[in-house]
């Protein structure tokens, strides 16, 4: 509570400082309830912040109290695009594998809040029947992929979504984030090569979350998501190996690493 009062005083101080400075642009004081931090921003910057921070007045009215967590550090990207493919598989190695779930979460580069979601199931062509092993592993049943668009169409839908979200604007700096290198180093380029499809450039650089985690925590998470979730004392969301759920867990891990002060950097490239 002491800290809360301190922030209110600081907000009032900054407001009076602004009034006396004669600055033209009105200022807004934002209180981030989850982060437990406060930030002074201009209206223009406020419109850039697409998360839903609570104002000091709202916090006072609701009686909420801030936690003691610190602010996130600035990141070098405007957006992170969390991606996790699920693909056809069997107990033995299946060749070729085909993507059957194509989820992307768009995260704000500073708050790491989810701003938008792309999610499609994809019809496999070579092995059109999912194996019991695959359904057990991913939770994806045959009816979820039957009649769904094929990879070429889904890649076009991804491109349309990227454009709609402003991610194709050259001034917007975004990067994909995956758990491991397999999704963008192996799976997508391999299937595109089989189909004679070009791989868009935005899929050719990425952050491998396992490497980011090992840089931040000093331990490589060999078994991937479960170990990172446990290492950060987070709750697992949904089903492991369901693409969209894996993306949500990746997003939570990223947020926690950012909260600890970690700045994400590119780790892989196919360029
Ligand atoms: Mg994965
Ligand atoms: Mg997965």
Tab-separated table of C-alpha atoms and ligand atoms in Angstrom:
chain	number	residue	atom	x	y	z
A	1	UNK	CA	0.000	0.000	0.000
A	2	UNK	CA	2.895	2.310	0.784
A	3	UNK	CA	4.219	1.750	-2.697
A	4	UNK	CA	0.774	2.391	-4.152
A	5	UNK	CA	0.538	5.739	-2.362
A	6	UNK	CA	4.040	6.510	-3.573
A	7	UNK	CA	2.907	5.930	-7.156
A	8	UNK	CA	-0.161	8.146	-6.719
A	9	UNK	CA	2.060	10.916	-5.326
A	10	UNK	CA	4.499	10.389	-8.169
A	11	UNK	CA	1.637	10.588	-10.703
A	12	UNK	CA	0.415	13.860	-9.207
A	13	UNK	CA	3.967	15.205	-9.114
A	14	UNK	CA	4.511	14.341	-12.780
A	15	UNK	CA	1.162	15.853	-13.746
A	16	UNK	CA	2.035	19.133	-12.006
A	17	UNK	CA	5.503	19.029	-13.551
A	18	UNK	CA	3.897	18.645	-16.946
A	19	UNK	CA	1.462	21.507	-16.337
A	20	UNK	CA	4.273	23.817	-15.288
A	21	UNK	CA	6.488	22.790	-18.210
A	22	UNK	CA	3.945	24.073	-20.750
A	23	UNK	CA	4.288	20.958	-22.898
A	24	UNK	CA	1.700	20.890	-25.645
A	25	UNK	CA	0.854	17.236	-25.636
A	26	UNK	CA	-1.431	15.960	-22.888
A	27	UNK	CA	-0.064	13.167	-20.777
A	28	UNK	CA	-1.681	10.032	-19.425
A	29	UNK	CA	-0.486	8.157	-16.393
A	30	UNK	CA	-0.904	4.425	-16.805
A	31	UNK	CA	-0.946	1.912	-14.037
A	32	UNK	CA	-0.130	-1.663	-15.013
A	33	UNK	CA	-1.927	-3.781	-12.441
A	34	UNK	CA	-0.304	-7.060	-13.444
A	35	UNK	CA	3.192	-5.688	-13.632
A	36	UNK	CA	2.692	-3.591	-10.555
A	37	UNK	CA	4.322	-0.604	-12.202
A	38	UNK	CA	3.310	2.806	-13.398
A	39	UNK	CA	4.283	4.671	-16.526
A	40	UNK	CA	3.819	8.196	-17.828
A	41	UNK	CA	3.007	8.295	-21.517
A	42	UNK	CA	1.777	10.822	-24.053
A	43	UNK	CA	-1.601	10.410	-25.763
A	44	UNK	CA	0.173	9.482	-28.962
A	45	UNK	CA	2.100	6.729	-27.245
A	46	UNK	CA	-1.033	5.699	-25.372
A	47	UNK	CA	-2.687	4.953	-28.709
A	48	UNK	CA	0.325	2.747	-29.522
A	49	UNK	CA	-0.174	0.701	-26.389
A	50	UNK	CA	-2.843	-1.783	-27.302
A	51	UNK	CA	-3.014	-3.666	-24.020
A	52	UNK	CA	-5.598	-2.635	-21.497
A	53	UNK	CA	-3.766	-0.960	-18.651
A	54	UNK	CA	-5.863	0.477	-15.871
A	55	UNK	CA	-5.687	4.166	-15.077
A	56	UNK	CA	-4.784	5.347	-11.614
A	57	UNK	CA	-8.386	6.507	-11.151
A	58	UNK	CA	-9.731	3.080	-12.087
A	59	UNK	CA	-7.341	1.401	-9.704
A	60	UNK	CA	-8.388	3.715	-6.894
A	61	UNK	CA	-12.071	3.089	-7.634
A	62	UNK	CA	-11.593	-0.682	-7.758
A	63	UNK	CA	-9.486	-0.804	-4.618
A	64	UNK	CA	-6.882	-3.057	-6.279
A	65	UNK	CA	-3.357	-2.999	-5.013
A	66	UNK	CA	-0.241	-3.371	-7.089
A	67	UNK	CA	2.121	-6.323	-6.778
A	68	UNK	CA	5.802	-5.759	-6.186
A	69	UNK	CA	6.855	-6.918	-9.685
A	70	UNK	CA	9.073	-4.609	-11.700
A	71	UNK	CA	8.456	-3.210	-15.187
A	72	UNK	CA	9.374	-5.120	-18.314
A	73	UNK	CA	12.584	-4.054	-20.007
A	74	UNK	CA	12.328	-2.556	-23.498
A	75	UNK	CA	12.489	-5.197	-26.237
A	76	UNK	CA	14.014	-4.802	-29.684
A	77	UNK	CA	10.849	-5.901	-31.500
A	78	UNK	CA	7.441	-4.262	-31.904
A	79	UNK	CA	5.789	-7.674	-31.945
A	80	UNK	CA	6.581	-11.290	-31.197
A	81	UNK	CA	4.769	-13.909	-33.283
A	82	UNK	CA	4.517	-17.136	-31.324
A	83	UNK	CA	4.129	-20.159	-33.588
A	84	UNK	CA	3.871	-23.883	-32.885
A	85	UNK	CA	3.056	-26.370	-35.645
A	86	UNK	CA	1.545	-29.766	-35.099
A	87	UNK	CA	2.182	-32.251	-37.890
A	88	UNK	CA	1.215	-35.764	-38.974
A	89	UNK	CA	3.169	-38.379	-37.071
A	90	UNK	CA	3.255	-42.006	-35.984
A	91	UNK	CA	5.205	-44.143	-33.539
A	92	UNK	CA	7.791	-44.629	-36.276
A	93	UNK	CA	9.194	-41.733	-38.266
A	94	UNK	CA	6.638	-40.579	-40.850
A	95	UNK	CA	7.859	-39.161	-44.162
A	96	UNK	CA	6.869	-36.678	-45.297
A	97	UNK	CA	5.331	-35.013	-42.276
A	98	UNK	CA	2.605	-32.466	-42.999
A	99	UNK	CA	1.450	-29.533	-40.908
A	100	UNK	CA	-2.055	-30.080	-39.494
A	101	UNK	CA	-2.311	-27.164	-37.028
A	102	UNK	CA	-1.026	-23.653	-37.796
A	103	UNK	CA	-1.444	-21.271	-34.833
A	104	UNK	CA	0.185	-17.848	-34.386
A	105	UNK	CA	-0.207	-15.498	-31.430
A	106	UNK	CA	0.753	-11.871	-31.963
A	107	UNK	CA	2.267	-10.442	-28.771
A	108	UNK	CA	2.886	-6.765	-28.057
A	109	UNK	CA	6.653	-6.263	-28.015
A	110	UNK	CA	6.696	-4.443	-24.687
A	111	UNK	CA	3.841	-5.832	-22.621
A	112	UNK	CA	3.963	-9.324	-24.185
A	113	UNK	CA	0.166	-9.378	-24.023
A	114	UNK	CA	-1.654	-11.367	-26.728
A	115	UNK	CA	-3.113	-8.895	-29.233
A	116	UNK	CA	-4.319	-11.140	-32.006
A	117	UNK	CA	-4.528	-14.815	-32.945
A	118	UNK	CA	-4.323	-16.745	-36.206
A	119	UNK	CA	-5.422	-20.356	-35.937
A	120	UNK	CA	-6.168	-22.857	-38.695
A	121	UNK	CA	-6.236	-26.618	-38.958
A	122	UNK	CA	-4.688	-27.840	-42.193
A	123	UNK	CA	-5.758	-30.757	-44.377
A	124	UNK	CA	-2.899	-33.247	-44.837
A	125	UNK	CA	-2.626	-34.684	-48.347
A	126	UNK	CA	-0.011	-37.448	-48.453
A	127	UNK	CA	-1.116	-39.164	-45.241
A	128	UNK	CA	-4.658	-37.841	-45.140
A	129	UNK	CA	-5.738	-40.157	-42.283
A	130	UNK	CA	-4.440	-39.147	-38.873
A	131	UNK	CA	-2.906	-42.009	-36.892
A	132	UNK	CA	-4.236	-42.880	-33.411
A	133	UNK	CA	-0.756	-41.920	-32.136
A	134	UNK	CA	-1.097	-38.451	-33.674
A	135	UNK	CA	-4.601	-37.918	-32.259
A	136	UNK	CA	-3.476	-39.082	-28.832
A	137	UNK	CA	-0.436	-36.803	-28.908
A	138	UNK	CA	-2.058	-33.641	-30.262
A	139	UNK	CA	-5.740	-34.011	-29.397
A	140	UNK	CA	-6.498	-33.361	-33.076
A	141	UNK	CA	-9.148	-35.708	-34.475
A	142	UNK	CA	-9.852	-36.474	-38.138
A	143	UNK	CA	-12.943	-34.223	-38.363
A	144	UNK	CA	-10.806	-31.210	-37.341
A	145	UNK	CA	-8.655	-31.483	-40.485
A	146	UNK	CA	-11.104	-32.990	-43.019
A	147	UNK	CA	-12.232	-30.359	-45.523
A	148	UNK	CA	-9.872	-27.743	-44.076
A	149	UNK	CA	-7.640	-25.629	-46.359
A	150	UNK	CA	-4.382	-27.147	-47.589
A	151	UNK	CA	-1.029	-25.619	-46.693
A	152	UNK	CA	-0.810	-23.379	-49.773
A	153	UNK	CA	-4.169	-21.768	-48.934
A	154	UNK	CA	-3.291	-21.451	-45.261
A	155	UNK	CA	-0.022	-19.699	-46.124
A	156	UNK	CA	-2.064	-17.186	-48.142
A	157	UNK	CA	-4.406	-16.722	-45.153
A	158	UNK	CA	-1.391	-16.150	-42.890
A	159	UNK	CA	-0.115	-13.528	-45.326
A	160	UNK	CA	-3.528	-11.793	-45.362
A	161	UNK	CA	-3.602	-11.829	-41.551
A	162	UNK	CA	-0.047	-10.467	-41.377
A	163	UNK	CA	-1.076	-7.608	-43.683
A	164	UNK	CA	-4.259	-6.887	-41.699
A	165	UNK	CA	-2.221	-6.769	-38.478
A	166	UNK	CA	0.262	-4.296	-40.009
A	167	UNK	CA	3.074	-6.863	-39.761
A	168	UNK	CA	4.149	-6.460	-43.391
A	169	UNK	CA	4.881	-2.761	-42.890
A	170	UNK	CA	8.699	-2.478	-43.223
A	171	UNK	CA	8.732	-0.069	-40.256
A	172	UNK	CA	7.251	-2.765	-38.014
A	173	UNK	CA	9.931	-5.017	-36.582
A	174	UNK	CA	8.554	-8.416	-35.642
A	175	UNK	CA	9.954	-11.922	-35.270
A	176	UNK	CA	8.598	-15.433	-34.896
A	177	UNK	CA	9.173	-17.352	-31.658
A	178	UNK	CA	9.115	-21.154	-31.545
A	179	UNK	CA	9.969	-23.823	-28.980
A	180	UNK	CA	13.020	-25.310	-30.710
A	181	UNK	CA	14.247	-24.834	-34.262
A	182	UNK	CA	12.157	-27.589	-35.887
A	183	UNK	CA	9.119	-25.482	-36.912
A	184	UNK	CA	10.905	-22.948	-39.106
A	185	UNK	CA	14.247	-24.623	-39.771
A	186	UNK	CA	12.887	-28.045	-40.773
A	187	UNK	CA	9.105	-28.462	-40.963
A	188	UNK	CA	7.882	-25.469	-42.966
A	189	UNK	CA	10.815	-25.251	-45.444
A	190	UNK	CA	10.674	-29.055	-45.940
A	191	UNK	CA	6.953	-29.159	-46.718
A	192	UNK	CA	7.175	-26.043	-48.915
A	193	UNK	CA	10.000	-27.662	-50.864
A	194	UNK	CA	7.890	-30.806	-51.393
A	195	UNK	CA	5.007	-28.684	-52.673
A	196	UNK	CA	7.181	-26.320	-54.728
A	197	UNK	CA	6.021	-23.336	-52.655
A	198	UNK	CA	8.196	-20.341	-51.738
A	199	UNK	CA	8.788	-19.689	-48.031
A	200	UNK	CA	7.984	-16.064	-47.208
A	201	UNK	CA	10.967	-14.149	-45.800
A	202	UNK	CA	9.211	-13.427	-42.502
A	203	UNK	CA	9.465	-17.153	-41.671
A	204	UNK	CA	13.238	-17.148	-42.210
A	205	UNK	CA	14.355	-15.726	-38.867
A	206	UNK	CA	13.172	-16.684	-35.415
A	207	UNK	CA	13.807	-16.893	-31.704
A	208	UNK	CA	14.183	-20.394	-30.301
A	209	UNK	CA	12.577	-20.119	-26.863
A	210	UNK	CA	14.702	-22.961	-25.476
A	211	UNK	CA	17.863	-20.997	-26.288
A	212	UNK	CA	16.351	-17.786	-24.892
A	213	UNK	CA	15.413	-19.658	-21.696
A	214	UNK	CA	18.925	-21.089	-21.342
A	215	UNK	CA	20.457	-17.604	-21.798
A	216	UNK	CA	18.105	-16.190	-19.168
A	217	UNK	CA	18.090	-19.052	-16.656
A	218	UNK	CA	21.476	-20.698	-17.242
A	219	UNK	CA	19.952	-24.119	-17.974
A	220	UNK	CA	18.991	-25.627	-21.336
A	221	UNK	CA	15.417	-27.018	-21.152
A	222	UNK	CA	15.988	-30.313	-22.948
A	223	UNK	CA	12.385	-31.501	-22.729
A	224	UNK	CA	11.038	-28.102	-23.750
A	225	UNK	CA	7.847	-26.577	-22.438
A	226	UNK	CA	7.271	-28.683	-19.272
A	227	UNK	CA	10.719	-27.928	-17.907
A	228	UNK	CA	10.471	-24.194	-18.652
A	229	UNK	CA	6.985	-24.001	-17.114
A	230	UNK	CA	8.230	-25.787	-14.005
A	231	UNK	CA	11.443	-23.756	-13.853
A	232	UNK	CA	9.466	-20.521	-13.824
A	233	UNK	CA	6.724	-21.754	-11.456
A	234	UNK	CA	4.020	-21.215	-14.057
A	235	UNK	CA	0.745	-23.063	-14.577
A	236	UNK	CA	0.518	-25.217	-17.693
A	237	UNK	CA	-2.367	-24.166	-19.960
A	238	UNK	CA	-4.437	-26.706	-21.917
A	239	UNK	CA	-2.967	-29.801	-23.555
A	240	UNK	CA	0.728	-30.315	-24.276
A	241	UNK	CA	1.296	-30.787	-28.046
A	242	UNK	CA	-1.933	-28.990	-28.996
A	243	UNK	CA	-0.498	-26.179	-31.141
A	244	UNK	CA	-2.632	-23.301	-29.861
A	245	UNK	CA	-2.159	-24.352	-26.231
A	246	UNK	CA	1.593	-24.704	-26.728
A	247	UNK	CA	1.602	-21.136	-28.134
A	248	UNK	CA	-0.193	-19.827	-25.039
A	249	UNK	CA	2.344	-21.536	-22.786
A	250	UNK	CA	5.231	-20.147	-24.863
A	251	UNK	CA	3.695	-16.667	-24.497
A	252	UNK	CA	3.475	-17.092	-20.713
A	253	UNK	CA	7.101	-18.239	-20.525
A	254	UNK	CA	8.197	-15.237	-22.592
A	255	UNK	CA	6.267	-12.876	-20.355
A	256	UNK	CA	7.874	-14.341	-17.254
A	257	UNK	CA	11.379	-14.137	-18.749
A	258	UNK	CA	10.705	-10.514	-19.767
A	259	UNK	CA	9.458	-9.810	-16.254
A	260	UNK	CA	12.805	-11.085	-14.987
A	261	UNK	CA	14.514	-8.515	-17.204
A	262	UNK	CA	15.388	-10.681	-20.219
A	263	UNK	CA	15.606	-9.033	-23.654
A	264	UNK	CA	14.768	-11.391	-26.537
A	265	UNK	CA	17.088	-11.617	-29.533
A	266	UNK	CA	17.031	-13.615	-32.767
A	267	UNK	CA	18.632	-17.061	-32.451
A	268	UNK	CA	17.987	-18.743	-35.825
A	269	UNK	CA	17.858	-17.966	-39.528
A	270	UNK	CA	17.299	-19.603	-42.897
A	271	UNK	CA	18.375	-16.516	-44.828
B	1	LIG	MG1	6.407	-27.458	-31.013
B	2	LIG	MG1	3.396	-28.301	-30.147
